[in-house]
PDB file of C-alpha atoms in Angstrom:
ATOM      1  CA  UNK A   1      14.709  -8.234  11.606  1.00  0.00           C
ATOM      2  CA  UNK A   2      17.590  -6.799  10.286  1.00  0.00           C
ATOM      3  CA  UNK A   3      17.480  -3.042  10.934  1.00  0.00           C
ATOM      4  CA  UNK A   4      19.803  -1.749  13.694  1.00  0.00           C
ATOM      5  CA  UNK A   5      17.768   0.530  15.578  1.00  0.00           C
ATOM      6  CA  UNK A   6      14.894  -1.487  15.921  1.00  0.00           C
ATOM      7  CA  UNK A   7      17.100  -4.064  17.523  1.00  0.00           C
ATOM      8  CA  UNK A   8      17.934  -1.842  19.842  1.00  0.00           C
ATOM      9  CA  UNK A   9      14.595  -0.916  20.536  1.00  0.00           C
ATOM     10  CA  UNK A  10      13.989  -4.329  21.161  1.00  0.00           C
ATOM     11  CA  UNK A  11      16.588  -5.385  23.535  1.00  0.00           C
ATOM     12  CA  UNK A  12      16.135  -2.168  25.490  1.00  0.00           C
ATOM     13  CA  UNK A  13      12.293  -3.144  26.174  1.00  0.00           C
ATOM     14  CA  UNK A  14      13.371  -6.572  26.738  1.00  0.00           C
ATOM     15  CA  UNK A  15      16.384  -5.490  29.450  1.00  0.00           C
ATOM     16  CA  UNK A  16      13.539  -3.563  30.782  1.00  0.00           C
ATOM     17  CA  UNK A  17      11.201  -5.888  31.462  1.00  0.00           C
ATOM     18  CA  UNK A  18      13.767  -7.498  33.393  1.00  0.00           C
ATOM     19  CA  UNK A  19      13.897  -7.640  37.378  1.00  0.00           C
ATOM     20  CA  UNK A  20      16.695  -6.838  39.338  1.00  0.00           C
ATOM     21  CA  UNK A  21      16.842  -9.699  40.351  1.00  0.00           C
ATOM     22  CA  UNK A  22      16.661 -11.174  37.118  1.00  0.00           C
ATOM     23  CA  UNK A  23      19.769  -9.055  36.100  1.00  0.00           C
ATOM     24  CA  UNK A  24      21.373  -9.495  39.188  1.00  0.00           C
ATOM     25  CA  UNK A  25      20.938 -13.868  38.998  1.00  0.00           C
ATOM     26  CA  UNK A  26      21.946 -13.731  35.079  1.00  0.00           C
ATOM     27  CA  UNK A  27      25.364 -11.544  35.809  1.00  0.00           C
ATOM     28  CA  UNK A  28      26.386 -14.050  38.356  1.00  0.00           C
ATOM     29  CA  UNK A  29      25.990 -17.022  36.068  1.00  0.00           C
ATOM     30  CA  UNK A  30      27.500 -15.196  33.296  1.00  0.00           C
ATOM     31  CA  UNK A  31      30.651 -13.743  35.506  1.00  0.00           C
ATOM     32  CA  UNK A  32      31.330 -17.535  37.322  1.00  0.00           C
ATOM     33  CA  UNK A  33      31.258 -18.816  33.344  1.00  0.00           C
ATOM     34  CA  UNK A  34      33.757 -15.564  32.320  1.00  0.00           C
ATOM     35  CA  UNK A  35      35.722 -16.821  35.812  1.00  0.00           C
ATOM     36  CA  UNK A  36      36.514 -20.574  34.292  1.00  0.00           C
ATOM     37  CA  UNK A  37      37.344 -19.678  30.779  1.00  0.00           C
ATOM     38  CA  UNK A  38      40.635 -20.090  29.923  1.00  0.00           C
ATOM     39  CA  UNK A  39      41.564 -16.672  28.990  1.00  0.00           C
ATOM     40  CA  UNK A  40      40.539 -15.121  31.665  1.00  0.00           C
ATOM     41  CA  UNK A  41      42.417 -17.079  34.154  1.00  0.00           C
ATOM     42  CA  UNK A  42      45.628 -16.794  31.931  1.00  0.00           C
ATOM     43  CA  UNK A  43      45.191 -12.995  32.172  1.00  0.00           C
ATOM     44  CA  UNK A  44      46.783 -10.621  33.965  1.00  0.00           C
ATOM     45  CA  UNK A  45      45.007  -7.792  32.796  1.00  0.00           C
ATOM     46  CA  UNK A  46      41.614  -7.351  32.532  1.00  0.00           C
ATOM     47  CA  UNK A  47      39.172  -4.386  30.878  1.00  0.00           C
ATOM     48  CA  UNK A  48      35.888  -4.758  31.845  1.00  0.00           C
ATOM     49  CA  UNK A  49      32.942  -1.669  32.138  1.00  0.00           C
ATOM     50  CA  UNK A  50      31.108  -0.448  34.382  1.00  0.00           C
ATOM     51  CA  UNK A  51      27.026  -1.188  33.987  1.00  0.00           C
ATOM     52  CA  UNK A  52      24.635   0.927  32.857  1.00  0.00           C
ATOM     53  CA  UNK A  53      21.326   0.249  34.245  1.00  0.00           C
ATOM     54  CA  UNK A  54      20.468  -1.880  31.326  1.00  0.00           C
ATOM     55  CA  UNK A  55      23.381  -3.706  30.918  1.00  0.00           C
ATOM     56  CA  UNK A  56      24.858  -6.706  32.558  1.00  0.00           C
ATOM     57  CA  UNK A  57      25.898  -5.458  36.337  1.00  0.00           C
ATOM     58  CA  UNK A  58      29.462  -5.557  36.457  1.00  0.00           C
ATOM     59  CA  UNK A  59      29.784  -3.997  40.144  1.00  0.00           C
ATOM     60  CA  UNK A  60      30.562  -7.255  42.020  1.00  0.00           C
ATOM     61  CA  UNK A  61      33.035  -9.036  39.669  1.00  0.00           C
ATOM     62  CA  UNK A  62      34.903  -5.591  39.509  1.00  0.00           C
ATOM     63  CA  UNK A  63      35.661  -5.637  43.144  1.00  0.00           C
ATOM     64  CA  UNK A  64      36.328  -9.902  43.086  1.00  0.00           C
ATOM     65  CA  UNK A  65      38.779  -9.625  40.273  1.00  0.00           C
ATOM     66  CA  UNK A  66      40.522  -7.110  42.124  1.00  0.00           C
ATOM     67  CA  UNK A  67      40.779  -9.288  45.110  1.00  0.00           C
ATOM     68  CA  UNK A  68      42.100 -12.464  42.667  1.00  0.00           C
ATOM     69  CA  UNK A  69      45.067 -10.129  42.362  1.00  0.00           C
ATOM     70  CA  UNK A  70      43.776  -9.084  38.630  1.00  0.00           C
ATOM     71  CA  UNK A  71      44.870  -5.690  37.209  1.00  0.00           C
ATOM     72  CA  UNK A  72      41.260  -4.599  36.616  1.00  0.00           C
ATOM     73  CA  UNK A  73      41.040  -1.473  34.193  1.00  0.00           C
ATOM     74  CA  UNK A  74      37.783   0.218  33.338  1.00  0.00           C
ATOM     75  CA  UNK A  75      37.031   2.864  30.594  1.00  0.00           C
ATOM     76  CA  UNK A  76      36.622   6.354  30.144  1.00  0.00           C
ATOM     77  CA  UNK A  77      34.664   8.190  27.301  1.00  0.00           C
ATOM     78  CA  UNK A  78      37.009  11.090  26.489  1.00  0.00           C
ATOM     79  CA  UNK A  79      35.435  13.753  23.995  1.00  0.00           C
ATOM     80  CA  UNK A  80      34.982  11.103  20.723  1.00  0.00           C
ATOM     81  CA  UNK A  81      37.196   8.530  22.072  1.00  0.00           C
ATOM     82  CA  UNK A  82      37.270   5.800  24.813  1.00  0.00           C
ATOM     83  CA  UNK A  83      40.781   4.954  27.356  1.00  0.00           C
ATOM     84  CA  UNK A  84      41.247   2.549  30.224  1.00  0.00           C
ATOM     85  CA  UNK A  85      42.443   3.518  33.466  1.00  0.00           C
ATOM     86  CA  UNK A  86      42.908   1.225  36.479  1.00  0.00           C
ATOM     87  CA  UNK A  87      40.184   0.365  38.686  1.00  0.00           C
ATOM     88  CA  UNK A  88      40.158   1.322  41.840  1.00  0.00           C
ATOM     89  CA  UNK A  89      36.269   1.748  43.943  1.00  0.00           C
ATOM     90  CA  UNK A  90      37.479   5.012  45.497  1.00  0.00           C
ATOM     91  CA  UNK A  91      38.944   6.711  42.478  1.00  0.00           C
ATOM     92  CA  UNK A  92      35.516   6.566  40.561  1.00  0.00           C
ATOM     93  CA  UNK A  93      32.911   9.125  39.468  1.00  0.00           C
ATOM     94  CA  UNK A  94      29.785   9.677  37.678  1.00  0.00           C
ATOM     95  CA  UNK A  95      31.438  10.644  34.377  1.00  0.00           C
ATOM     96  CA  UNK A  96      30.152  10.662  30.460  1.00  0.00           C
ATOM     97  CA  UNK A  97      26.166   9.195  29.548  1.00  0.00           C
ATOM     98  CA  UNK A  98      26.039   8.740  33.634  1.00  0.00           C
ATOM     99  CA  UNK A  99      28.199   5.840  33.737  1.00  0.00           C
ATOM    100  CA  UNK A 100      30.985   5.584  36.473  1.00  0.00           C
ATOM    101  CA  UNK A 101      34.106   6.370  35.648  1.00  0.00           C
ATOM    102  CA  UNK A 102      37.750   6.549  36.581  1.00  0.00           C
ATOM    103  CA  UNK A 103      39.468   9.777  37.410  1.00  0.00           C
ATOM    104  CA  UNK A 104      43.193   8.598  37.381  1.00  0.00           C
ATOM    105  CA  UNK A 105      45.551  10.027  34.968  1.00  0.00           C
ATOM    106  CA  UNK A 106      47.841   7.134  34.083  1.00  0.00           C
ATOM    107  CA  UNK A 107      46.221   5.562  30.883  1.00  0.00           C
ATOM    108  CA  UNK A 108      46.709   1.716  30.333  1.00  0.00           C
ATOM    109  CA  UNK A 109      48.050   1.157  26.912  1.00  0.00           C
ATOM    110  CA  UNK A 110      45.769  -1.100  24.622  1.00  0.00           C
ATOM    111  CA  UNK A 111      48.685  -3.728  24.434  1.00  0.00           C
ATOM    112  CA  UNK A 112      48.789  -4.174  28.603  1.00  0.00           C
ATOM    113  CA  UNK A 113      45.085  -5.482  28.162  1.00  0.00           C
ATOM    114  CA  UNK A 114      44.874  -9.664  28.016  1.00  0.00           C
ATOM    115  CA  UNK A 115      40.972 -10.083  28.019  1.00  0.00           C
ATOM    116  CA  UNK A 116      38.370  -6.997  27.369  1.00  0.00           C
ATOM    117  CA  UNK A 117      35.027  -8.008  27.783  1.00  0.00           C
ATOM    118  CA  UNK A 118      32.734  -5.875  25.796  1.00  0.00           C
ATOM    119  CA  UNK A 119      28.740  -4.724  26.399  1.00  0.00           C
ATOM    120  CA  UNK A 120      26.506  -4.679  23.657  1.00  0.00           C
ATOM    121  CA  UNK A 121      22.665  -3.951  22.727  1.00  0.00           C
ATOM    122  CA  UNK A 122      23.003  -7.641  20.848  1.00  0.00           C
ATOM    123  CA  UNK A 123      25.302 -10.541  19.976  1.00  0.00           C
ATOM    124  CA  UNK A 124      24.801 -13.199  17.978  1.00  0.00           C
ATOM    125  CA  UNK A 125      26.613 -16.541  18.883  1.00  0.00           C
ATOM    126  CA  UNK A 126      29.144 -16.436  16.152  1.00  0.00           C
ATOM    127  CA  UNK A 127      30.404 -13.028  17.671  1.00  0.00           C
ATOM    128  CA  UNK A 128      28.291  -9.927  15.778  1.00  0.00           C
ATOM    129  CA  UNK A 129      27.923  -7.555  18.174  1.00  0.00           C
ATOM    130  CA  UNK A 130      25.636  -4.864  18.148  1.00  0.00           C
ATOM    131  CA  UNK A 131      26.730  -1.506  20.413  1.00  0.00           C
ATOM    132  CA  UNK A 132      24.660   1.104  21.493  1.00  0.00           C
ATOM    133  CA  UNK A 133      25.711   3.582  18.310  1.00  0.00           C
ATOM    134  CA  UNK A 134      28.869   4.980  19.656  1.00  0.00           C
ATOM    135  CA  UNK A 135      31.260   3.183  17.979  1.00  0.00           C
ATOM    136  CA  UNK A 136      33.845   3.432  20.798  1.00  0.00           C
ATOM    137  CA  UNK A 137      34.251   0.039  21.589  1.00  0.00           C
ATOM    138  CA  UNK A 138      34.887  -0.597  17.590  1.00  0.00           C
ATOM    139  CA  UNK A 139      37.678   2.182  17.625  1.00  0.00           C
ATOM    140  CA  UNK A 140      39.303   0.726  20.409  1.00  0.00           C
ATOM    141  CA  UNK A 141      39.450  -2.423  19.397  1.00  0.00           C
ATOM    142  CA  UNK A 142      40.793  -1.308  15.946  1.00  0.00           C
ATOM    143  CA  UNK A 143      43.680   0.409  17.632  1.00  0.00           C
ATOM    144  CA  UNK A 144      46.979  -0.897  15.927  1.00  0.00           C
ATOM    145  CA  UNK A 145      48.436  -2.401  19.332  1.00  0.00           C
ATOM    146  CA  UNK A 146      45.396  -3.790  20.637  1.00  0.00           C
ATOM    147  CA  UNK A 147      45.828  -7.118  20.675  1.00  0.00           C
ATOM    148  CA  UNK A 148      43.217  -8.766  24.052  1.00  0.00           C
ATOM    149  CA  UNK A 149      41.111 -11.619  24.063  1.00  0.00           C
ATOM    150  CA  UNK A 150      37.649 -10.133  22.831  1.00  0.00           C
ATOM    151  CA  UNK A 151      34.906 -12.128  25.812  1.00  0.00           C
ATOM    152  CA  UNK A 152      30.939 -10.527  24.492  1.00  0.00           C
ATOM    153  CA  UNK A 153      28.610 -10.691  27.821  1.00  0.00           C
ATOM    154  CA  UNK A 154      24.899 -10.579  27.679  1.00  0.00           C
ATOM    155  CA  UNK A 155      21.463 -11.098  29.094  1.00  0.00           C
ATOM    156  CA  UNK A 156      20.026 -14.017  26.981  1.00  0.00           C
ATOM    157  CA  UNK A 157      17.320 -12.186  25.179  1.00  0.00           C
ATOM    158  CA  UNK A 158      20.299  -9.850  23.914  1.00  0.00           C
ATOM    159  CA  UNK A 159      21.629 -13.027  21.620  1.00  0.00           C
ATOM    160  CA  UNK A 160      20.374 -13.073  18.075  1.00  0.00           C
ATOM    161  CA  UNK A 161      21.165 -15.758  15.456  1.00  0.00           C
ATOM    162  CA  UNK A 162      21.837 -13.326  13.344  1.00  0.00           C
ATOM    163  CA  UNK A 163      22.397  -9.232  13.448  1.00  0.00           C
ATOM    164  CA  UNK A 164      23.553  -6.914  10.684  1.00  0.00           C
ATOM    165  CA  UNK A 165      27.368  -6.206  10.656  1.00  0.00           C
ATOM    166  CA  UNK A 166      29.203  -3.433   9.118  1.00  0.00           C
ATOM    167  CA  UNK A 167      32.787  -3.579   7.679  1.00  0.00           C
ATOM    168  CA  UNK A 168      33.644  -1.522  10.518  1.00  0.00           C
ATOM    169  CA  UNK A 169      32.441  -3.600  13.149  1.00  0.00           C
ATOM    170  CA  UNK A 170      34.698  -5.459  15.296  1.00  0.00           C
ATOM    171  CA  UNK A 171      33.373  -9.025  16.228  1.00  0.00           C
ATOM    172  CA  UNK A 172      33.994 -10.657  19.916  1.00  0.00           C
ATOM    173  CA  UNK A 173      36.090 -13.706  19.706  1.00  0.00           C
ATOM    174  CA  UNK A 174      33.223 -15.315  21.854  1.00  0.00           C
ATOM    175  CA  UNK A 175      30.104 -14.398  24.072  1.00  0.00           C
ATOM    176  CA  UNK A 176      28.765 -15.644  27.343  1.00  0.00           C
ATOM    177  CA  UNK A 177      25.124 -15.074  27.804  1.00  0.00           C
ATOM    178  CA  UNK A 178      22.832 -16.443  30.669  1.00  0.00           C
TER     179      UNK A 178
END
């Protein structure tokens, strides 16, 4: 299988099919595993995003990272491109595709990020990732002073041994999956 969208398709039926539960017992695994790697406890700042329904709920470790004393900063989908503001619960709103989103003004620059950890339709182990489409998680990472730690998180049937890859796509250093 090596076409894009049907991927997608795929993974999207397969998320689906999913319980809450399911989700909700996979993103704690995966989130305790993201809490002991290396990178993320050497980081003072960390990007992560906030869930769509069919991604890996991010809700919880959002608000526990921000009680570790970690600057937490989410992203927001301006016009073509994506910026990260800081997290805080009470500054949020529905914003873009129906995701929450920050409403703060004070961008963080791409360099202040240590460890991003990045969504995706599909991974495979070696750190292809798949995205929705959008491409903004591949412009950001391109930016010239981005320099985090790139941490893939996923639902196990989202990892693939392999997946097409693009000369624009940006790989994940590594991905957690449970």
């Amino acid at each position: 299988m090596d076409d894009k969208l049907t991927i997608r398709r795929e993974v999207r039926s397969l998320i689906k099919a999913m319980s809450t539960e399911a989700k909700q017992t996979s993103a704690e695994a995966i989130f305790k595993a993201v809490e002991l790697n290396k990178q993320f406890t050497e980081a003072d700042c960390v990007a992560l995003y906030c869930a769509m329904h069919d991604e890996v709920p991010t809700h919880d470790a959002l608000l526990r990272w921000r009680s570790m004393g970690k600057r937490v900063v989410v992203p927001r989908v301006e016009g073509e491109i994506m910026r990260f503001y800081d997290y805080t619960p009470e500054s949020m709103t529905i914003g873009a595709f129906g995701i929450e989103e920050p409403t703060g003004d004070c961008e963080v620059e791409a360099s202040a990020i240590d460890l991003i950890i990045v969504p995706a339709r599909a991974f495979s182990p070696s750190g292809v990732r798949l995205g929705r489409g959008g491409g903004f998680y591949d412009k950001y990472m391109s930016l010239p002073k981005f320099r985090a730690y790139k941490l893939g998180v996923a639902f196990a049937c989202q990892i693939f041994d392999t997946l097409p890859c693009d000369p624009h796509d940006i790989l994940v250093d590594s991905v957690i999956w449970a």
